[in-house]
Amino acid sequence: MLVCTVNTHLHNKSVIITGAGGGFGSLVSQKAAALGANVTCADISLEAADVVASGIREQGGQAQAVLADVINEEHMHVLAGKAVEAYGSIDVMINNAGVMPLAFISDHKDALQPWHQCIDVNFKGVVNGTVAVHDQMMRQGRGHVVNLSSIYGNHPVVGSAVYGATKAAVNYFSESVRVEARGKIKVTLVKPTAVLTTGLAAGVVNPEACFGAVGQNMAEFGGLIQQFAEGQIQAEAVDTNDIECAIMNAEPIADAIIYAIDQPWGVSIGDITVRASGDHYVI
């Protein structure tokens, strides 16, 4: 059962997670609930969010599902209100929803609409989510905003002009929120490396654009991706207990998010980059 058996800093905290219907979001929802959090699972698919929330409740945890398109400001304010109505507060807001339409500038005919969606979801969605909870957290006198960024926000590389720019914008925005709300709202940036099992790669417009972030490791990385797609990859390449692990699953990212939010109120984890120890990314 999802019953908290130890004292944690997450016990009875009200936690909102966007994109909770799958990937990092569903894992974080489950892990937070297992530590005693009251979870609001938000997703553009209410059905997907409800599957996660129902599973948590079946295991004895506390969770509700809410339809929320992060692009829609009204949705986000309604989401915040439902969390307060159900649990009395908003202690943690995890802006997790995102898309990854990697493409070269020369791909603009195919990529322009996905790029506009990327800007809306990855950056405007983070702004909308933060604004929706800001006043409530300030009234409470404390809160915590966690924003999912990426290693792609660290440095510009070919193939990720728009995606990387949205993540760099998230970095800048997050640090500004931290400075303005110092002593009231904690802010954490989580920068994962690529995780092939979350479905995020389905948004890639041009697969060749993925190679810009691996630099001199392009040939080796390309072979690894082909092996992964064909189910022929070596066990050590996907084993998180092996130093040669090159392709990570979503679990360590979710654990990093849980680590950041399961802290005393006086401790703020500002920035976490999570990589596979043998990954090929040079940014």
PDB file of C-alpha atoms in Angstrom:
ATOM      1  CA  MET A   1       0.000   0.000   0.000  1.00  0.00           C
ATOM      2  CA  LEU A   2       1.046   3.597  -0.594  1.00  0.00           C
ATOM      3  CA  VAL A   3       1.289   4.338   3.112  1.00  0.00           C
ATOM      4  CA  CYS A   4       4.038   6.540   4.496  1.00  0.00           C
ATOM      5  CA  THR A   5       5.999   4.477   7.022  1.00  0.00           C
ATOM      6  CA  VAL A   6       8.711   7.029   7.873  1.00  0.00           C
ATOM      7  CA  ASN A   7       8.714  10.713   8.654  1.00  0.00           C
ATOM      8  CA  THR A   8       9.416  12.648   5.461  1.00  0.00           C
ATOM      9  CA  HIS A   9       9.214  16.296   4.553  1.00  0.00           C
ATOM     10  CA  LEU A  10       6.623  15.401   1.926  1.00  0.00           C
ATOM     11  CA  HIS A  11       4.096  14.075   4.409  1.00  0.00           C
ATOM     12  CA  ASN A  12       0.786  15.974   3.976  1.00  0.00           C
ATOM     13  CA  LYS A  13       2.293  18.417   1.473  1.00  0.00           C
ATOM     14  CA  SER A  14       0.000  19.443  -1.379  1.00  0.00           C
ATOM     15  CA  VAL A  15       1.861  18.738  -4.629  1.00  0.00           C
ATOM     16  CA  ILE A  16       0.709  19.642  -8.161  1.00  0.00           C
ATOM     17  CA  ILE A  17       2.358  17.920 -11.133  1.00  0.00           C
ATOM     18  CA  THR A  18       1.668  18.871 -14.747  1.00  0.00           C
ATOM     19  CA  GLY A  19       2.099  16.233 -17.434  1.00  0.00           C
ATOM     20  CA  ALA A  20       1.254  13.688 -14.752  1.00  0.00           C
ATOM     21  CA  GLY A  21      -0.372  11.251 -17.138  1.00  0.00           C
ATOM     22  CA  GLY A  22       2.921   9.651 -18.184  1.00  0.00           C
ATOM     23  CA  GLY A  23       6.726   9.761 -18.122  1.00  0.00           C
ATOM     24  CA  PHE A  24       8.405  11.633 -15.292  1.00  0.00           C
ATOM     25  CA  GLY A  25       5.068  13.059 -14.188  1.00  0.00           C
ATOM     26  CA  SER A  26       3.383   9.760 -13.411  1.00  0.00           C
ATOM     27  CA  LEU A  27       6.445   8.421 -11.613  1.00  0.00           C
ATOM     28  CA  VAL A  28       6.844  11.540  -9.496  1.00  0.00           C
ATOM     29  CA  SER A  29       3.139  11.457  -8.649  1.00  0.00           C
ATOM     30  CA  GLN A  30       3.397   7.870  -7.435  1.00  0.00           C
ATOM     31  CA  LYS A  31       6.621   8.407  -5.515  1.00  0.00           C
ATOM     32  CA  ALA A  32       5.381  11.603  -3.834  1.00  0.00           C
ATOM     33  CA  ALA A  33       2.136   9.912  -2.798  1.00  0.00           C
ATOM     34  CA  ALA A  34       4.090   6.981  -1.387  1.00  0.00           C
ATOM     35  CA  LEU A  35       5.896   9.458   0.870  1.00  0.00           C
ATOM     36  CA  GLY A  36       2.624  10.891   2.151  1.00  0.00           C
ATOM     37  CA  ALA A  37       2.020  13.803  -0.230  1.00  0.00           C
ATOM     38  CA  ASN A  38      -1.464  14.843  -1.339  1.00  0.00           C
ATOM     39  CA  VAL A  39      -1.067  14.843  -5.111  1.00  0.00           C
ATOM     40  CA  THR A  40      -2.930  16.731  -7.820  1.00  0.00           C
ATOM     41  CA  CYS A  41      -2.236  14.968 -11.130  1.00  0.00           C
ATOM     42  CA  ALA A  42      -2.716  17.449 -13.977  1.00  0.00           C
ATOM     43  CA  ASP A  43      -2.610  16.525 -17.640  1.00  0.00           C
ATOM     44  CA  ILE A  44      -4.014  17.589 -20.995  1.00  0.00           C
ATOM     45  CA  SER A  45      -5.560  14.114 -21.014  1.00  0.00           C
ATOM     46  CA  LEU A  46      -7.898  13.784 -18.047  1.00  0.00           C
ATOM     47  CA  GLU A  47      -8.146  10.054 -18.745  1.00  0.00           C
ATOM     48  CA  ALA A  48      -4.378   9.600 -18.441  1.00  0.00           C
ATOM     49  CA  ALA A  49      -4.231  11.692 -15.262  1.00  0.00           C
ATOM     50  CA  ASP A  50      -7.128   9.746 -13.770  1.00  0.00           C
ATOM     51  CA  VAL A  51      -5.389   6.421 -14.402  1.00  0.00           C
ATOM     52  CA  VAL A  52      -2.422   7.649 -12.348  1.00  0.00           C
ATOM     53  CA  ALA A  53      -4.537   9.202  -9.583  1.00  0.00           C
ATOM     54  CA  SER A  54      -6.817   6.154  -9.339  1.00  0.00           C
ATOM     55  CA  GLY A  55      -3.798   3.874  -9.056  1.00  0.00           C
ATOM     56  CA  ILE A  56      -2.463   5.983  -6.192  1.00  0.00           C
ATOM     57  CA  ARG A  57      -5.792   5.906  -4.359  1.00  0.00           C
ATOM     58  CA  GLU A  58      -6.081   2.149  -4.835  1.00  0.00           C
ATOM     59  CA  GLN A  59      -2.750   1.829  -3.028  1.00  0.00           C
ATOM     60  CA  GLY A  60      -3.936   3.957  -0.110  1.00  0.00           C
ATOM     61  CA  GLY A  61      -2.506   7.290  -1.229  1.00  0.00           C
ATOM     62  CA  GLN A  62      -4.165  10.684  -1.726  1.00  0.00           C
ATOM     63  CA  ALA A  63      -4.542  11.945  -5.303  1.00  0.00           C
ATOM     64  CA  GLN A  64      -6.940  13.731  -7.599  1.00  0.00           C
ATOM     65  CA  ALA A  65      -6.912  14.142 -11.388  1.00  0.00           C
ATOM     66  CA  VAL A  66      -7.502  17.514 -13.051  1.00  0.00           C
ATOM     67  CA  LEU A  67      -7.714  18.392 -16.736  1.00  0.00           C
ATOM     68  CA  ALA A  68      -5.152  21.094 -17.462  1.00  0.00           C
ATOM     69  CA  ASP A  69      -3.636  22.378 -20.681  1.00  0.00           C
ATOM     70  CA  VAL A  70      -0.628  24.380 -19.515  1.00  0.00           C
ATOM     71  CA  ILE A  71      -1.050  26.761 -22.453  1.00  0.00           C
ATOM     72  CA  ASN A  72      -4.440  27.789 -21.095  1.00  0.00           C
ATOM     73  CA  GLU A  73      -4.117  30.352 -18.289  1.00  0.00           C
ATOM     74  CA  GLU A  74      -7.643  29.714 -17.042  1.00  0.00           C
ATOM     75  CA  HIS A  75      -6.979  25.965 -16.841  1.00  0.00           C
ATOM     76  CA  MET A  76      -3.939  26.617 -14.673  1.00  0.00           C
ATOM     77  CA  HIS A  77      -5.787  28.893 -12.264  1.00  0.00           C
ATOM     78  CA  VAL A  78      -8.609  26.352 -11.999  1.00  0.00           C
ATOM     79  CA  LEU A  79      -5.973  23.676 -11.346  1.00  0.00           C
ATOM     80  CA  ALA A  80      -4.483  25.716  -8.503  1.00  0.00           C
ATOM     81  CA  GLY A  81      -7.929  26.292  -7.045  1.00  0.00           C
ATOM     82  CA  LYS A  82      -8.780  22.593  -7.102  1.00  0.00           C
ATOM     83  CA  ALA A  83      -5.561  21.771  -5.228  1.00  0.00           C
ATOM     84  CA  VAL A  84      -6.411  24.317  -2.528  1.00  0.00           C
ATOM     85  CA  GLU A  85     -10.013  23.123  -2.368  1.00  0.00           C
ATOM     86  CA  ALA A  86      -8.985  19.497  -1.928  1.00  0.00           C
ATOM     87  CA  TYR A  87      -5.912  19.866   0.281  1.00  0.00           C
ATOM     88  CA  GLY A  88      -5.988  23.367   1.742  1.00  0.00           C
ATOM     89  CA  SER A  89      -2.736  24.624   0.247  1.00  0.00           C
ATOM     90  CA  ILE A  90      -0.231  24.378  -2.594  1.00  0.00           C
ATOM     91  CA  ASP A  91       3.158  23.469  -1.206  1.00  0.00           C
ATOM     92  CA  VAL A  92       4.866  22.284  -4.390  1.00  0.00           C
ATOM     93  CA  MET A  93       4.230  23.048  -8.068  1.00  0.00           C
ATOM     94  CA  ILE A  94       6.101  20.846 -10.540  1.00  0.00           C
ATOM     95  CA  ASN A  95       5.999  22.296 -14.056  1.00  0.00           C
ATOM     96  CA  ASN A  96       6.795  19.077 -15.874  1.00  0.00           C
ATOM     97  CA  ALA A  97       4.809  19.142 -19.138  1.00  0.00           C
ATOM     98  CA  GLY A  98       6.978  19.521 -22.225  1.00  0.00           C
ATOM     99  CA  VAL A  99       7.558  18.691 -25.905  1.00  0.00           C
ATOM    100  CA  MET A 100      10.788  18.259 -27.901  1.00  0.00           C
ATOM    101  CA  PRO A 101      10.497  19.072 -31.642  1.00  0.00           C
ATOM    102  CA  LEU A 102      14.184  18.920 -32.543  1.00  0.00           C
ATOM    103  CA  ALA A 103      14.794  20.161 -36.084  1.00  0.00           C
ATOM    104  CA  PHE A 104      17.212  22.228 -38.147  1.00  0.00           C
ATOM    105  CA  ILE A 105      16.251  25.747 -39.177  1.00  0.00           C
ATOM    106  CA  SER A 106      16.109  24.457 -42.760  1.00  0.00           C
ATOM    107  CA  ASP A 107      13.262  22.149 -41.629  1.00  0.00           C
ATOM    108  CA  HIS A 108      11.062  25.162 -40.911  1.00  0.00           C
ATOM    109  CA  LYS A 109       8.257  24.182 -43.289  1.00  0.00           C
ATOM    110  CA  ASP A 110       7.613  21.056 -41.236  1.00  0.00           C
ATOM    111  CA  ALA A 111       8.839  22.378 -37.912  1.00  0.00           C
ATOM    112  CA  LEU A 112       7.259  25.817 -37.564  1.00  0.00           C
ATOM    113  CA  GLN A 113       3.994  24.713 -35.982  1.00  0.00           C
ATOM    114  CA  PRO A 114       5.701  22.217 -33.610  1.00  0.00           C
ATOM    115  CA  TRP A 115       8.136  24.997 -32.665  1.00  0.00           C
ATOM    116  CA  HIS A 116       5.287  27.355 -31.801  1.00  0.00           C
ATOM    117  CA  GLN A 117       3.736  24.614 -29.665  1.00  0.00           C
ATOM    118  CA  CYS A 118       7.139  24.052 -28.031  1.00  0.00           C
ATOM    119  CA  ILE A 119       7.380  27.719 -27.068  1.00  0.00           C
ATOM    120  CA  ASP A 120       3.824  27.640 -25.725  1.00  0.00           C
ATOM    121  CA  VAL A 121       4.187  24.426 -23.698  1.00  0.00           C
ATOM    122  CA  ASN A 122       7.813  24.522 -22.584  1.00  0.00           C
ATOM    123  CA  PHE A 123       8.093  28.184 -21.678  1.00  0.00           C
ATOM    124  CA  LYS A 124       4.657  29.793 -21.546  1.00  0.00           C
ATOM    125  CA  GLY A 125       3.389  26.704 -19.720  1.00  0.00           C
ATOM    126  CA  VAL A 126       6.029  27.160 -17.026  1.00  0.00           C
ATOM    127  CA  VAL A 127       5.137  30.844 -16.716  1.00  0.00           C
ATOM    128  CA  ASN A 128       1.419  30.011 -16.506  1.00  0.00           C
ATOM    129  CA  GLY A 129       1.992  27.307 -13.909  1.00  0.00           C
ATOM    130  CA  THR A 130       4.185  29.534 -11.765  1.00  0.00           C
ATOM    131  CA  VAL A 131       1.823  32.503 -11.937  1.00  0.00           C
ATOM    132  CA  ALA A 132      -1.151  30.288 -11.061  1.00  0.00           C
ATOM    133  CA  VAL A 133       0.386  29.247  -7.737  1.00  0.00           C
ATOM    134  CA  HIS A 134       2.419  32.356  -6.902  1.00  0.00           C
ATOM    135  CA  ASP A 135      -0.179  34.339  -4.949  1.00  0.00           C
ATOM    136  CA  GLN A 136      -1.343  31.315  -2.963  1.00  0.00           C
ATOM    137  CA  MET A 137       2.227  30.454  -1.984  1.00  0.00           C
ATOM    138  CA  MET A 138       2.958  34.036  -0.996  1.00  0.00           C
ATOM    139  CA  ARG A 139      -0.179  34.116   1.176  1.00  0.00           C
ATOM    140  CA  GLN A 140       0.889  30.869   2.818  1.00  0.00           C
ATOM    141  CA  GLY A 141       4.345  32.317   3.437  1.00  0.00           C
ATOM    142  CA  ARG A 142       6.078  29.396   1.740  1.00  0.00           C
ATOM    143  CA  GLY A 143       6.056  27.267  -1.375  1.00  0.00           C
ATOM    144  CA  HIS A 144       8.267  25.440  -3.833  1.00  0.00           C
ATOM    145  CA  VAL A 145       8.287  25.629  -7.647  1.00  0.00           C
ATOM    146  CA  VAL A 146      10.124  22.915  -9.601  1.00  0.00           C
ATOM    147  CA  ASN A 147      10.709  23.532 -13.297  1.00  0.00           C
ATOM    148  CA  LEU A 148      11.806  20.847 -15.738  1.00  0.00           C
ATOM    149  CA  SER A 149      14.552  22.217 -17.936  1.00  0.00           C
ATOM    150  CA  SER A 150      17.104  20.194 -19.928  1.00  0.00           C
ATOM    151  CA  ILE A 151      20.789  19.891 -20.714  1.00  0.00           C
ATOM    152  CA  TYR A 152      19.770  21.450 -24.051  1.00  0.00           C
ATOM    153  CA  GLY A 153      19.319  24.721 -22.188  1.00  0.00           C
ATOM    154  CA  ASN A 154      23.012  24.746 -21.233  1.00  0.00           C
ATOM    155  CA  HIS A 155      24.493  25.715 -24.606  1.00  0.00           C
ATOM    156  CA  PRO A 156      23.211  26.210 -28.167  1.00  0.00           C
ATOM    157  CA  VAL A 157      23.827  23.337 -30.575  1.00  0.00           C
ATOM    158  CA  VAL A 158      22.598  22.624 -34.096  1.00  0.00           C
ATOM    159  CA  GLY A 159      19.230  20.936 -34.308  1.00  0.00           C
ATOM    160  CA  SER A 160      17.799  22.391 -31.105  1.00  0.00           C
ATOM    161  CA  ALA A 161      17.521  26.122 -31.739  1.00  0.00           C
ATOM    162  CA  VAL A 162      13.932  26.420 -30.549  1.00  0.00           C
ATOM    163  CA  TYR A 163      13.793  23.570 -28.026  1.00  0.00           C
ATOM    164  CA  GLY A 164      17.069  24.664 -26.420  1.00  0.00           C
ATOM    165  CA  ALA A 165      15.932  28.281 -26.386  1.00  0.00           C
ATOM    166  CA  THR A 166      12.765  27.363 -24.471  1.00  0.00           C
ATOM    167  CA  LYS A 167      14.820  25.524 -21.872  1.00  0.00           C
ATOM    168  CA  ALA A 168      17.307  28.391 -21.561  1.00  0.00           C
ATOM    169  CA  ALA A 169      14.310  30.679 -21.055  1.00  0.00           C
ATOM    170  CA  VAL A 170      13.045  28.369 -18.299  1.00  0.00           C
ATOM    171  CA  ASN A 171      16.458  28.623 -16.617  1.00  0.00           C
ATOM    172  CA  TYR A 172      16.440  32.427 -16.753  1.00  0.00           C
ATOM    173  CA  PHE A 173      12.835  32.726 -15.619  1.00  0.00           C
ATOM    174  CA  SER A 174      13.314  30.288 -12.734  1.00  0.00           C
ATOM    175  CA  GLU A 175      16.304  32.123 -11.318  1.00  0.00           C
ATOM    176  CA  SER A 176      14.404  35.415 -11.545  1.00  0.00           C
ATOM    177  CA  VAL A 177      11.480  33.923  -9.614  1.00  0.00           C
ATOM    178  CA  ARG A 178      13.884  32.656  -6.965  1.00  0.00           C
ATOM    179  CA  VAL A 179      15.446  36.099  -6.515  1.00  0.00           C
ATOM    180  CA  GLU A 180      12.088  37.919  -6.368  1.00  0.00           C
ATOM    181  CA  ALA A 181      10.438  35.447  -3.976  1.00  0.00           C
ATOM    182  CA  ARG A 182      13.477  34.794  -1.765  1.00  0.00           C
ATOM    183  CA  GLY A 183      12.497  33.514   1.647  1.00  0.00           C
ATOM    184  CA  LYS A 184       8.958  32.689   0.501  1.00  0.00           C
ATOM    185  CA  ILE A 185       9.202  30.437  -2.574  1.00  0.00           C
ATOM    186  CA  LYS A 186      11.960  27.934  -3.255  1.00  0.00           C
ATOM    187  CA  VAL A 187      12.800  27.265  -6.910  1.00  0.00           C
ATOM    188  CA  THR A 188      14.464  24.163  -8.322  1.00  0.00           C
ATOM    189  CA  LEU A 189      15.666  23.565 -11.886  1.00  0.00           C
ATOM    190  CA  VAL A 190      15.904  19.937 -13.019  1.00  0.00           C
ATOM    191  CA  LYS A 191      17.982  19.340 -16.153  1.00  0.00           C
ATOM    192  CA  PRO A 192      17.706  15.772 -17.418  1.00  0.00           C
ATOM    193  CA  THR A 193      19.699  14.191 -20.180  1.00  0.00           C
ATOM    194  CA  ALA A 194      17.668  12.415 -22.867  1.00  0.00           C
ATOM    195  CA  VAL A 195      15.421   9.576 -21.696  1.00  0.00           C
ATOM    196  CA  LEU A 196      14.197   7.472 -24.614  1.00  0.00           C
ATOM    197  CA  THR A 197      11.423   5.696 -22.732  1.00  0.00           C
ATOM    198  CA  THR A 198       9.262   8.727 -21.836  1.00  0.00           C
ATOM    199  CA  GLY A 199       7.778   9.282 -25.286  1.00  0.00           C
ATOM    200  CA  LEU A 200       9.262  12.794 -25.519  1.00  0.00           C
ATOM    201  CA  ALA A 201      11.326  11.759 -28.549  1.00  0.00           C
ATOM    202  CA  ALA A 202       8.092  11.178 -30.488  1.00  0.00           C
ATOM    203  CA  GLY A 203       7.948  14.934 -31.066  1.00  0.00           C
ATOM    204  CA  VAL A 204      11.295  15.070 -32.882  1.00  0.00           C
ATOM    205  CA  VAL A 205      10.749  16.525 -36.367  1.00  0.00           C
ATOM    206  CA  ASN A 206      14.089  15.516 -37.900  1.00  0.00           C
ATOM    207  CA  PRO A 207      15.922  12.583 -36.244  1.00  0.00           C
ATOM    208  CA  GLU A 208      19.258  13.866 -37.575  1.00  0.00           C
ATOM    209  CA  ALA A 209      18.826  16.960 -35.405  1.00  0.00           C
ATOM    210  CA  CYS A 210      19.375  14.752 -32.347  1.00  0.00           C
ATOM    211  CA  PHE A 211      23.068  14.476 -33.171  1.00  0.00           C
ATOM    212  CA  GLY A 212      23.924  18.129 -32.552  1.00  0.00           C
ATOM    213  CA  ALA A 213      24.171  17.579 -28.791  1.00  0.00           C
ATOM    214  CA  VAL A 214      26.594  14.638 -28.971  1.00  0.00           C
ATOM    215  CA  GLY A 215      29.419  16.278 -30.919  1.00  0.00           C
ATOM    216  CA  GLN A 216      32.364  13.975 -31.463  1.00  0.00           C
ATOM    217  CA  ASN A 217      30.354  11.046 -30.141  1.00  0.00           C
ATOM    218  CA  MET A 218      27.876  11.163 -33.033  1.00  0.00           C
ATOM    219  CA  ALA A 219      28.880   7.891 -34.739  1.00  0.00           C
ATOM    220  CA  GLU A 220      28.876   5.873 -31.521  1.00  0.00           C
ATOM    221  CA  PHE A 221      25.628   7.449 -30.363  1.00  0.00           C
ATOM    222  CA  GLY A 222      23.932   6.749 -33.688  1.00  0.00           C
ATOM    223  CA  GLY A 223      24.870   3.083 -33.464  1.00  0.00           C
ATOM    224  CA  LEU A 224      23.579   2.907 -29.907  1.00  0.00           C
ATOM    225  CA  ILE A 225      20.224   4.416 -30.860  1.00  0.00           C
ATOM    226  CA  GLN A 226      19.872   1.913 -33.702  1.00  0.00           C
ATOM    227  CA  GLN A 227      20.636  -0.968 -31.328  1.00  0.00           C
ATOM    228  CA  PHE A 228      18.054   0.388 -28.869  1.00  0.00           C
ATOM    229  CA  ALA A 229      15.400   0.650 -31.580  1.00  0.00           C
ATOM    230  CA  GLU A 230      16.104  -2.919 -32.728  1.00  0.00           C
ATOM    231  CA  GLY A 231      16.141  -4.338 -29.205  1.00  0.00           C
ATOM    232  CA  GLN A 232      19.766  -5.412 -29.615  1.00  0.00           C
ATOM    233  CA  ILE A 233      21.397  -3.054 -27.120  1.00  0.00           C
ATOM    234  CA  GLN A 234      23.989  -4.376 -24.671  1.00  0.00           C
ATOM    235  CA  ALA A 235      22.654  -4.788 -21.128  1.00  0.00           C
ATOM    236  CA  GLU A 236      25.279  -2.544 -19.529  1.00  0.00           C
ATOM    237  CA  ALA A 237      24.247   0.391 -21.745  1.00  0.00           C
ATOM    238  CA  VAL A 238      20.839   0.572 -20.071  1.00  0.00           C
ATOM    239  CA  ASP A 239      21.759  -0.695 -16.591  1.00  0.00           C
ATOM    240  CA  THR A 240      21.797   2.175 -14.097  1.00  0.00           C
ATOM    241  CA  ASN A 241      23.962   0.053 -11.808  1.00  0.00           C
ATOM    242  CA  ASP A 242      26.695  -0.119 -14.461  1.00  0.00           C
ATOM    243  CA  ILE A 243      29.255   2.667 -14.945  1.00  0.00           C
ATOM    244  CA  GLU A 244      28.908   2.230 -18.721  1.00  0.00           C
ATOM    245  CA  CYS A 245      25.195   3.086 -18.649  1.00  0.00           C
ATOM    246  CA  ALA A 246      24.551   5.336 -21.643  1.00  0.00           C
ATOM    247  CA  ILE A 247      20.751   5.379 -21.891  1.00  0.00           C
ATOM    248  CA  MET A 248      18.867   6.149 -18.719  1.00  0.00           C
ATOM    249  CA  ASN A 249      15.273   5.352 -17.840  1.00  0.00           C
ATOM    250  CA  ALA A 250      12.895   7.803 -16.197  1.00  0.00           C
ATOM    251  CA  GLU A 251      13.309   6.470 -12.654  1.00  0.00           C
ATOM    252  CA  PRO A 252      16.477   8.396 -11.674  1.00  0.00           C
ATOM    253  CA  ILE A 253      14.961  11.646 -12.957  1.00  0.00           C
ATOM    254  CA  ALA A 254      11.861  11.095 -10.867  1.00  0.00           C
ATOM    255  CA  ASP A 255      14.037  10.273  -7.857  1.00  0.00           C
ATOM    256  CA  ALA A 256      15.967  13.522  -8.345  1.00  0.00           C
ATOM    257  CA  ILE A 257      12.725  15.502  -8.339  1.00  0.00           C
ATOM    258  CA  ILE A 258      11.581  13.716  -5.197  1.00  0.00           C
ATOM    259  CA  TYR A 259      14.949  14.440  -3.568  1.00  0.00           C
ATOM    260  CA  ALA A 260      14.540  18.148  -4.337  1.00  0.00           C
ATOM    261  CA  ILE A 261      11.021  18.416  -2.896  1.00  0.00           C
ATOM    262  CA  ASP A 262      11.605  16.138   0.103  1.00  0.00           C
ATOM    263  CA  GLN A 263      13.718  18.703   1.948  1.00  0.00           C
ATOM    264  CA  PRO A 264      13.137  20.869   5.031  1.00  0.00           C
ATOM    265  CA  TRP A 265      11.583  24.231   4.198  1.00  0.00           C
ATOM    266  CA  GLY A 266      14.876  25.937   4.959  1.00  0.00           C
ATOM    267  CA  VAL A 267      16.828  23.910   2.375  1.00  0.00           C
ATOM    268  CA  SER A 268      16.554  24.681  -1.340  1.00  0.00           C
ATOM    269  CA  ILE A 269      18.062  22.442  -4.019  1.00  0.00           C
ATOM    270  CA  GLY A 270      18.671  24.985  -6.764  1.00  0.00           C
ATOM    271  CA  ASP A 271      19.861  23.034  -9.770  1.00  0.00           C
ATOM    272  CA  ILE A 272      20.092  19.320 -10.580  1.00  0.00           C
ATOM    273  CA  THR A 273      21.538  17.816 -13.769  1.00  0.00           C
ATOM    274  CA  VAL A 274      20.898  14.095 -14.104  1.00  0.00           C
ATOM    275  CA  ARG A 275      22.872  12.077 -16.659  1.00  0.00           C
ATOM    276  CA  ALA A 276      23.652   8.504 -17.430  1.00  0.00           C
ATOM    277  CA  SER A 277      27.303   8.047 -16.400  1.00  0.00           C
ATOM    278  CA  GLY A 278      28.219   6.917 -19.923  1.00  0.00           C
ATOM    279  CA  ASP A 279      25.973   9.207 -21.940  1.00  0.00           C
ATOM    280  CA  HIS A 280      27.273  10.819 -25.109  1.00  0.00           C
ATOM    281  CA  TYR A 281      26.012  14.370 -24.636  1.00  0.00           C
ATOM    282  CA  VAL A 282      28.630  17.132 -24.631  1.00  0.00           C
ATOM    283  CA  ILE A 283      26.365  19.946 -23.337  1.00  0.00           C
TER     284      ILE A 283
END
